[in-house]
Short mmCIF file of C-alpha atoms in Angstrom, two decimals:
data_model
loop_
_atom_site.label_atom_id
_atom_site.label_comp_id
_atom_site.label_asym_id
_atom_site.label_seq_id
_atom_site.Cartn_x
_atom_site.Cartn_y
_atom_site.Cartn_z
CA MET A 18 -79.68 79.22 47.43
CA PRO A 19 -77.12 78.76 44.63
CA THR A 20 -73.69 77.44 45.60
CA PRO A 21 -71.19 80.34 45.73
CA SER A 22 -68.50 80.42 43.07
CA PRO A 23 -65.07 79.24 44.32
CA ALA A 24 -63.80 82.67 43.30
CA ALA A 25 -65.96 84.19 46.04
CA LEU A 26 -65.10 81.75 48.82
CA PRO A 27 -62.55 82.78 51.46
CA ILE A 28 -59.03 81.35 51.60
CA ARG A 29 -58.14 80.20 55.10
CA ARG A 30 -55.15 78.67 56.83
CA LEU A 31 -55.22 74.93 57.24
CA THR A 32 -54.14 73.05 60.36
CA PRO A 33 -53.25 69.42 61.13
CA ARG A 34 -56.98 68.92 61.77
CA ASP A 35 -57.45 69.27 58.00
CA LEU A 36 -55.21 66.29 57.25
CA ALA A 37 -58.03 63.96 56.18
CA ALA A 38 -59.56 66.61 53.92
CA CYS A 39 -56.16 67.21 52.29
CA ALA A 40 -55.71 63.48 51.75
CA ASP A 41 -59.21 63.30 50.25
CA LEU A 42 -58.26 66.10 47.87
CA SER A 43 -55.13 64.20 46.81
CA GLU A 44 -57.22 61.13 46.13
CA ASP A 45 -59.76 63.18 44.17
CA ARG A 46 -57.00 64.18 41.74
CA GLY A 47 -55.68 60.65 41.38
CA TRP A 48 -52.70 61.17 43.69
CA PRO A 49 -51.90 58.85 46.59
CA ARG A 50 -53.44 59.99 49.88
CA GLU A 51 -49.97 60.46 51.44
CA GLU A 52 -51.36 61.17 54.90
CA HIS A 53 -47.95 60.72 56.53
CA LYS A 54 -46.42 63.42 54.33
CA TRP A 55 -49.41 65.74 54.71
CA GLY A 56 -49.02 65.43 58.48
CA LEU A 57 -45.40 66.59 58.33
CA LEU A 58 -46.17 69.48 56.00
CA LEU A 59 -49.16 70.75 57.95
CA SER A 60 -47.23 70.66 61.23
CA GLY A 61 -43.96 72.08 59.86
CA GLY A 62 -45.45 74.52 57.37
CA THR A 63 -48.53 76.63 56.71
CA GLY A 64 -51.44 75.20 54.77
CA TYR A 65 -53.85 77.30 52.74
CA GLY A 66 -57.19 76.18 51.36
CA ILE A 67 -60.75 76.95 50.40
CA ASP A 68 -63.63 75.03 51.96
CA ASP A 69 -66.23 73.54 49.64
CA PRO A 70 -69.78 74.33 50.87
CA ASP A 71 -70.70 70.79 49.81
CA GLY A 72 -67.93 69.31 51.97
CA GLY A 73 -64.18 68.86 51.68
CA LEU A 74 -61.76 71.29 50.10
CA VAL A 75 -61.93 73.13 46.80
CA THR A 76 -58.17 73.64 46.77
CA ALA A 77 -55.13 73.41 49.04
CA CYS A 78 -51.38 73.95 49.20
CA VAL A 79 -48.66 74.11 51.84
CA VAL A 80 -45.91 76.71 52.28
CA THR A 81 -42.80 75.73 54.25
CA ARG A 82 -40.78 78.71 55.47
CA TYR A 83 -37.07 78.57 56.26
CA GLY A 84 -35.01 80.92 58.39
CA PRO A 85 -36.64 83.33 60.88
CA TYR A 86 -40.40 82.78 60.83
CA GLU A 87 -41.27 86.49 60.69
CA ASP A 88 -38.64 87.20 58.03
CA PRO A 89 -38.06 83.92 56.12
CA GLU A 90 -35.07 83.61 53.83
CA LEU A 91 -36.84 81.08 51.59
CA ALA A 92 -40.32 79.58 51.31
CA ALA A 93 -41.21 76.39 49.45
CA ILE A 94 -44.67 75.86 47.95
CA GLY A 95 -45.97 72.33 47.54
CA MET A 96 -49.00 70.08 47.24
CA VAL A 97 -50.92 72.58 45.08
CA LEU A 98 -54.20 70.81 44.33
CA VAL A 99 -57.63 71.75 43.00
CA ALA A 100 -60.59 69.37 43.24
CA GLU A 101 -61.53 67.91 39.87
CA ARG A 102 -65.03 69.40 40.01
CA HIS A 103 -63.53 72.89 40.38
CA ALA A 104 -60.66 72.52 37.90
CA ARG A 105 -60.06 75.04 35.10
CA GLN A 106 -61.97 77.79 36.90
CA GLY A 107 -58.98 79.88 38.01
CA VAL A 108 -59.03 78.55 41.56
CA GLY A 109 -55.39 77.43 41.54
CA ARG A 110 -54.28 80.78 40.14
CA ARG A 111 -56.19 82.61 42.86
CA LEU A 112 -54.66 80.47 45.60
CA MET A 113 -51.13 80.94 44.22
CA ARG A 114 -51.56 84.71 43.98
CA HIS A 115 -52.68 84.72 47.61
CA VAL A 116 -49.66 82.67 48.70
CA ILE A 117 -47.25 84.92 46.80
CA GLU A 118 -48.79 88.00 48.40
CA GLU A 119 -48.63 86.42 51.87
CA ALA A 120 -44.93 85.61 51.33
CA GLY A 121 -44.07 89.28 50.89
CA PRO A 122 -40.42 89.78 49.97
CA ALA A 123 -39.39 86.18 50.76
CA PRO A 124 -37.91 84.25 47.82
CA LEU A 125 -40.04 81.28 46.74
CA THR A 126 -39.35 77.88 45.24
CA LEU A 127 -41.39 74.93 44.04
CA HIS A 128 -41.11 71.73 42.02
CA ALA A 129 -43.44 71.89 39.02
CA THR A 130 -44.92 69.19 36.85
CA ALA A 131 -45.29 69.85 33.15
CA TYR A 132 -49.00 70.42 33.81
CA GLY A 133 -48.47 73.11 36.44
CA ARG A 134 -45.44 74.84 34.94
CA PRO A 135 -47.33 77.26 32.60
CA LEU A 136 -49.31 78.71 35.52
CA TYR A 137 -46.18 79.21 37.62
CA GLU A 138 -44.37 80.87 34.71
CA GLU A 139 -47.34 83.21 34.29
CA LEU A 140 -46.96 84.15 37.97
CA GLY A 141 -43.27 85.01 37.57
CA PHE A 142 -41.50 81.76 38.49
CA LYS A 143 -38.41 80.81 36.45
CA VAL A 144 -37.01 77.34 35.80
CA THR A 145 -33.63 77.15 37.55
CA GLY A 146 -33.10 73.39 37.77
CA GLN A 147 -34.55 69.93 37.33
CA ALA A 148 -35.05 66.83 39.48
CA GLU A 149 -35.55 63.26 38.26
CA MET A 150 -37.73 60.89 40.26
CA VAL A 151 -36.49 57.30 40.31
CA ARG A 152 -38.18 54.34 41.95
CA GLY A 153 -37.68 50.59 42.31
CA MET A 154 -36.25 47.74 44.34
CA PHE A 155 -32.62 48.45 45.14
CA THR A 156 -30.30 45.58 44.17
CA PRO A 157 -26.87 45.57 45.85
CA GLY A 158 -23.95 44.94 43.55
CA GLY A 159 -20.45 45.97 42.60
CA SER A 160 -17.89 47.27 45.04
CA ALA A 161 -19.41 48.94 48.08
CA PRO A 162 -18.48 52.61 48.63
CA ASP A 163 -15.67 52.84 51.20
CA VAL A 164 -17.55 55.19 53.51
CA PHE A 165 -18.62 54.41 57.08
CA THR A 166 -22.32 54.88 57.85
CA ARG A 167 -24.36 54.22 60.98
CA PRO A 168 -27.75 55.02 62.52
CA ALA A 169 -27.98 58.58 63.79
CA THR A 170 -28.14 59.19 67.53
CA ALA A 171 -29.45 62.09 69.60
CA GLU A 172 -25.88 63.40 69.87
CA ASP A 173 -25.73 63.72 66.08
CA LEU A 174 -28.58 66.22 65.88
CA ALA A 175 -26.50 69.37 66.41
CA PRO A 176 -23.81 68.51 63.80
CA VAL A 177 -26.48 67.35 61.35
CA LEU A 178 -28.28 70.69 61.73
CA ARG A 179 -25.02 72.60 61.14
CA LEU A 180 -24.24 70.53 58.05
CA ASP A 181 -27.78 70.88 56.72
CA GLU A 182 -27.81 74.67 57.06
CA GLU A 183 -24.42 74.91 55.37
CA VAL A 184 -25.56 72.77 52.42
CA PHE A 185 -29.20 73.89 52.14
CA GLY A 186 -28.26 77.53 52.58
CA VAL A 187 -30.92 78.41 55.17
CA ASP A 188 -31.93 77.14 58.59
CA ARG A 189 -34.57 74.39 58.49
CA THR A 190 -34.28 73.18 62.08
CA HIS A 191 -38.07 72.96 62.45
CA LEU A 192 -38.22 70.24 59.77
CA ILE A 193 -34.97 68.36 60.39
CA THR A 194 -35.74 67.95 64.10
CA ARG A 195 -38.95 66.15 63.06
CA LEU A 196 -37.03 63.50 61.10
CA PRO A 197 -36.39 61.05 63.98
CA ALA A 198 -40.16 60.69 64.50
CA PHE A 199 -41.15 61.05 60.83
CA ALA A 200 -38.62 58.73 59.19
CA ASP A 201 -38.20 54.98 59.64
CA GLN A 202 -34.44 55.40 59.24
CA LEU A 203 -32.03 58.27 59.80
CA ARG A 204 -28.37 57.52 59.09
CA VAL A 205 -25.15 59.50 59.04
CA ALA A 206 -21.86 59.09 57.18
CA GLU A 207 -18.80 59.68 59.30
CA GLU A 208 -15.08 60.19 58.77
CA ASN A 209 -12.60 60.60 61.63
CA GLY A 210 -15.45 61.37 64.00
CA ARG A 211 -16.90 64.07 61.75
CA ILE A 212 -20.30 63.79 60.04
CA ILE A 213 -19.88 64.23 56.29
CA GLY A 214 -23.43 63.35 55.22
CA TYR A 215 -26.82 62.19 56.37
CA ALA A 216 -29.96 60.71 54.86
CA ALA A 217 -33.42 59.56 55.88
CA ALA A 218 -35.87 57.00 54.53
CA TRP A 219 -39.51 57.72 55.33
CA PRO A 220 -42.62 55.69 54.54
CA ASN A 221 -44.88 56.80 51.71
CA MET A 222 -47.58 54.33 50.78
CA THR A 223 -45.70 51.18 49.63
CA THR A 224 -42.28 52.81 49.22
CA HIS A 225 -39.55 54.33 51.31
CA VAL A 226 -38.64 57.82 50.13
CA VAL A 227 -34.94 58.67 50.43
CA GLY A 228 -34.66 62.29 51.49
CA PRO A 229 -33.05 64.44 52.56
CA LEU A 230 -29.83 63.15 51.00
CA VAL A 231 -26.94 65.43 51.92
CA ALA A 232 -23.39 64.20 51.35
CA ARG A 233 -19.83 65.42 50.91
CA ASP A 234 -19.56 63.71 47.52
CA THR A 235 -21.17 61.08 45.30
CA GLN A 236 -19.42 58.16 47.00
CA THR A 237 -20.82 59.27 50.34
CA ALA A 238 -24.29 59.62 48.84
CA LYS A 239 -24.05 56.08 47.41
CA ALA A 240 -22.97 54.71 50.78
CA LEU A 241 -25.91 56.34 52.53
CA VAL A 242 -28.44 55.04 49.98
CA SER A 243 -26.92 51.55 50.18
CA SER A 244 -27.16 51.54 53.97
CA LEU A 245 -30.78 52.68 53.90
CA ALA A 246 -31.67 50.05 51.28
CA ALA A 247 -30.05 47.31 53.35
CA HIS A 248 -32.56 47.94 56.13
CA THR A 249 -35.85 47.92 54.20
CA ASP A 250 -37.74 45.46 52.04
CA ARG A 251 -39.73 48.22 50.32
CA PRO A 252 -38.97 49.82 46.94
CA LEU A 253 -37.03 53.07 47.20
CA ARG A 254 -38.12 56.38 45.71
CA THR A 255 -36.14 59.58 45.52
CA ASP A 256 -35.85 62.85 43.57
CA ILE A 257 -32.29 63.54 42.46
CA ASP A 258 -30.93 66.82 41.12
CA VAL A 259 -30.16 65.94 37.48
CA ARG A 260 -26.71 67.50 37.77
CA HIS A 261 -25.75 64.46 39.86
CA GLU A 262 -25.46 62.28 36.77
CA ASP A 263 -23.14 59.71 38.36
CA LEU A 264 -25.54 59.02 41.23
CA LEU A 265 -28.52 58.76 38.89
CA SER A 266 -26.69 56.28 36.64
CA TRP A 267 -25.69 54.22 39.66
CA LEU A 268 -29.23 54.14 41.03
CA LYS A 269 -30.53 52.92 37.68
CA GLU A 270 -27.85 50.22 37.60
CA ARG A 271 -29.04 49.17 41.06
CA GLY A 272 -32.64 48.68 39.88
CA LEU A 273 -34.37 52.05 40.20
CA ALA A 274 -36.11 53.34 37.07
CA SER A 275 -36.97 56.86 35.98
CA VAL A 276 -40.56 57.85 36.79
CA GLY A 277 -40.51 61.44 35.59
CA PHE A 278 -39.06 64.91 35.93
CA ASN A 279 -40.02 68.03 37.85
CA ALA A 280 -38.81 71.53 37.03
CA VAL A 281 -37.24 73.33 39.97
CA MET A 282 -38.57 76.88 39.86
CA THR A 283 -37.74 79.99 41.83
CA HIS A 284 -39.33 83.41 42.33
CA LYS A 285 -37.31 86.53 43.26
CA ILE A 286 -34.00 84.62 43.26
CA PRO A 287 -31.94 83.32 40.29
CA ALA A 288 -31.18 79.98 41.96
CA LEU A 289 -31.59 78.10 45.21
CA PRO A 290 -29.17 79.04 48.01
CA GLY A 291 -26.61 76.65 49.44
CA ASP A 292 -24.27 74.13 47.86
CA TRP A 293 -25.95 72.00 45.21
CA THR A 294 -22.86 69.77 44.89
CA ARG A 295 -23.67 68.31 48.31
CA ARG A 296 -27.47 68.53 48.08
CA PHE A 297 -28.52 65.36 46.27
CA ALA A 298 -32.22 64.99 47.14
CA PRO A 299 -34.81 67.02 49.09
CA LEU A 300 -36.70 65.74 52.10
CA THR A 301 -39.71 65.96 49.77
CA VAL A 302 -40.25 68.02 46.64
CA ALA A 303 -43.23 69.60 48.40
CA ALA A 304 -40.88 71.24 50.91
CA GLY A 305 -38.19 72.34 48.47
#
């Protein structure tokens, strides 16, 4: 019997049991396997995909919902991938239309590469921001920011969640509470006993990704990055909102180089909620 067209195959929800297939799909498109990140996204979000009758996945993506599960206030779409052998057949468009329909009235966001942006614009997404990815070995130097940082403790979880919701604009407890197990480091910045910022560094292949990075101001953000860098021998990688020009310049002075840009896009809302002045980097661009 002939192999069915991908357009006729059913879209199903993925689970953590599909992690290896998702990593295989990443590898098929020349991306790193990123199994650690896929594990977080599939446990904290909802995966969607199409099974290939010949094995593996035709396509996949993950949607991370924030706020009440049944009535989310925001949903982030990430890791949109189509197997090379099924590319340019409308499979990605079909999957995205399905995800948008499933989201109902919930506002959507995603980080788009230049390659994916035309499809998302066709589907009604608008560019509302930009993030710059920087990567490299962090080299200490200059005067250290005069901000106290320390490893986070269990007692810090409640104030970190309050700060995160205030800055991010919606409740993402289900992801932030996974950080102690997901990240190799979780640190807070403190002033007079009050937490004024926090950041994590989590392993991704040969790097440590800095994210989330939430801070009262640029000096606090610098102090958190410096403290994370002091406790790893891996290169750092992070995605910084380009409006934080001072932080980006400082990171480049410290040895990180620009890798590329992603357009921040939204659907049904003119901009992301929350306070961008204190939101320096996402946990991962795949989760908004």
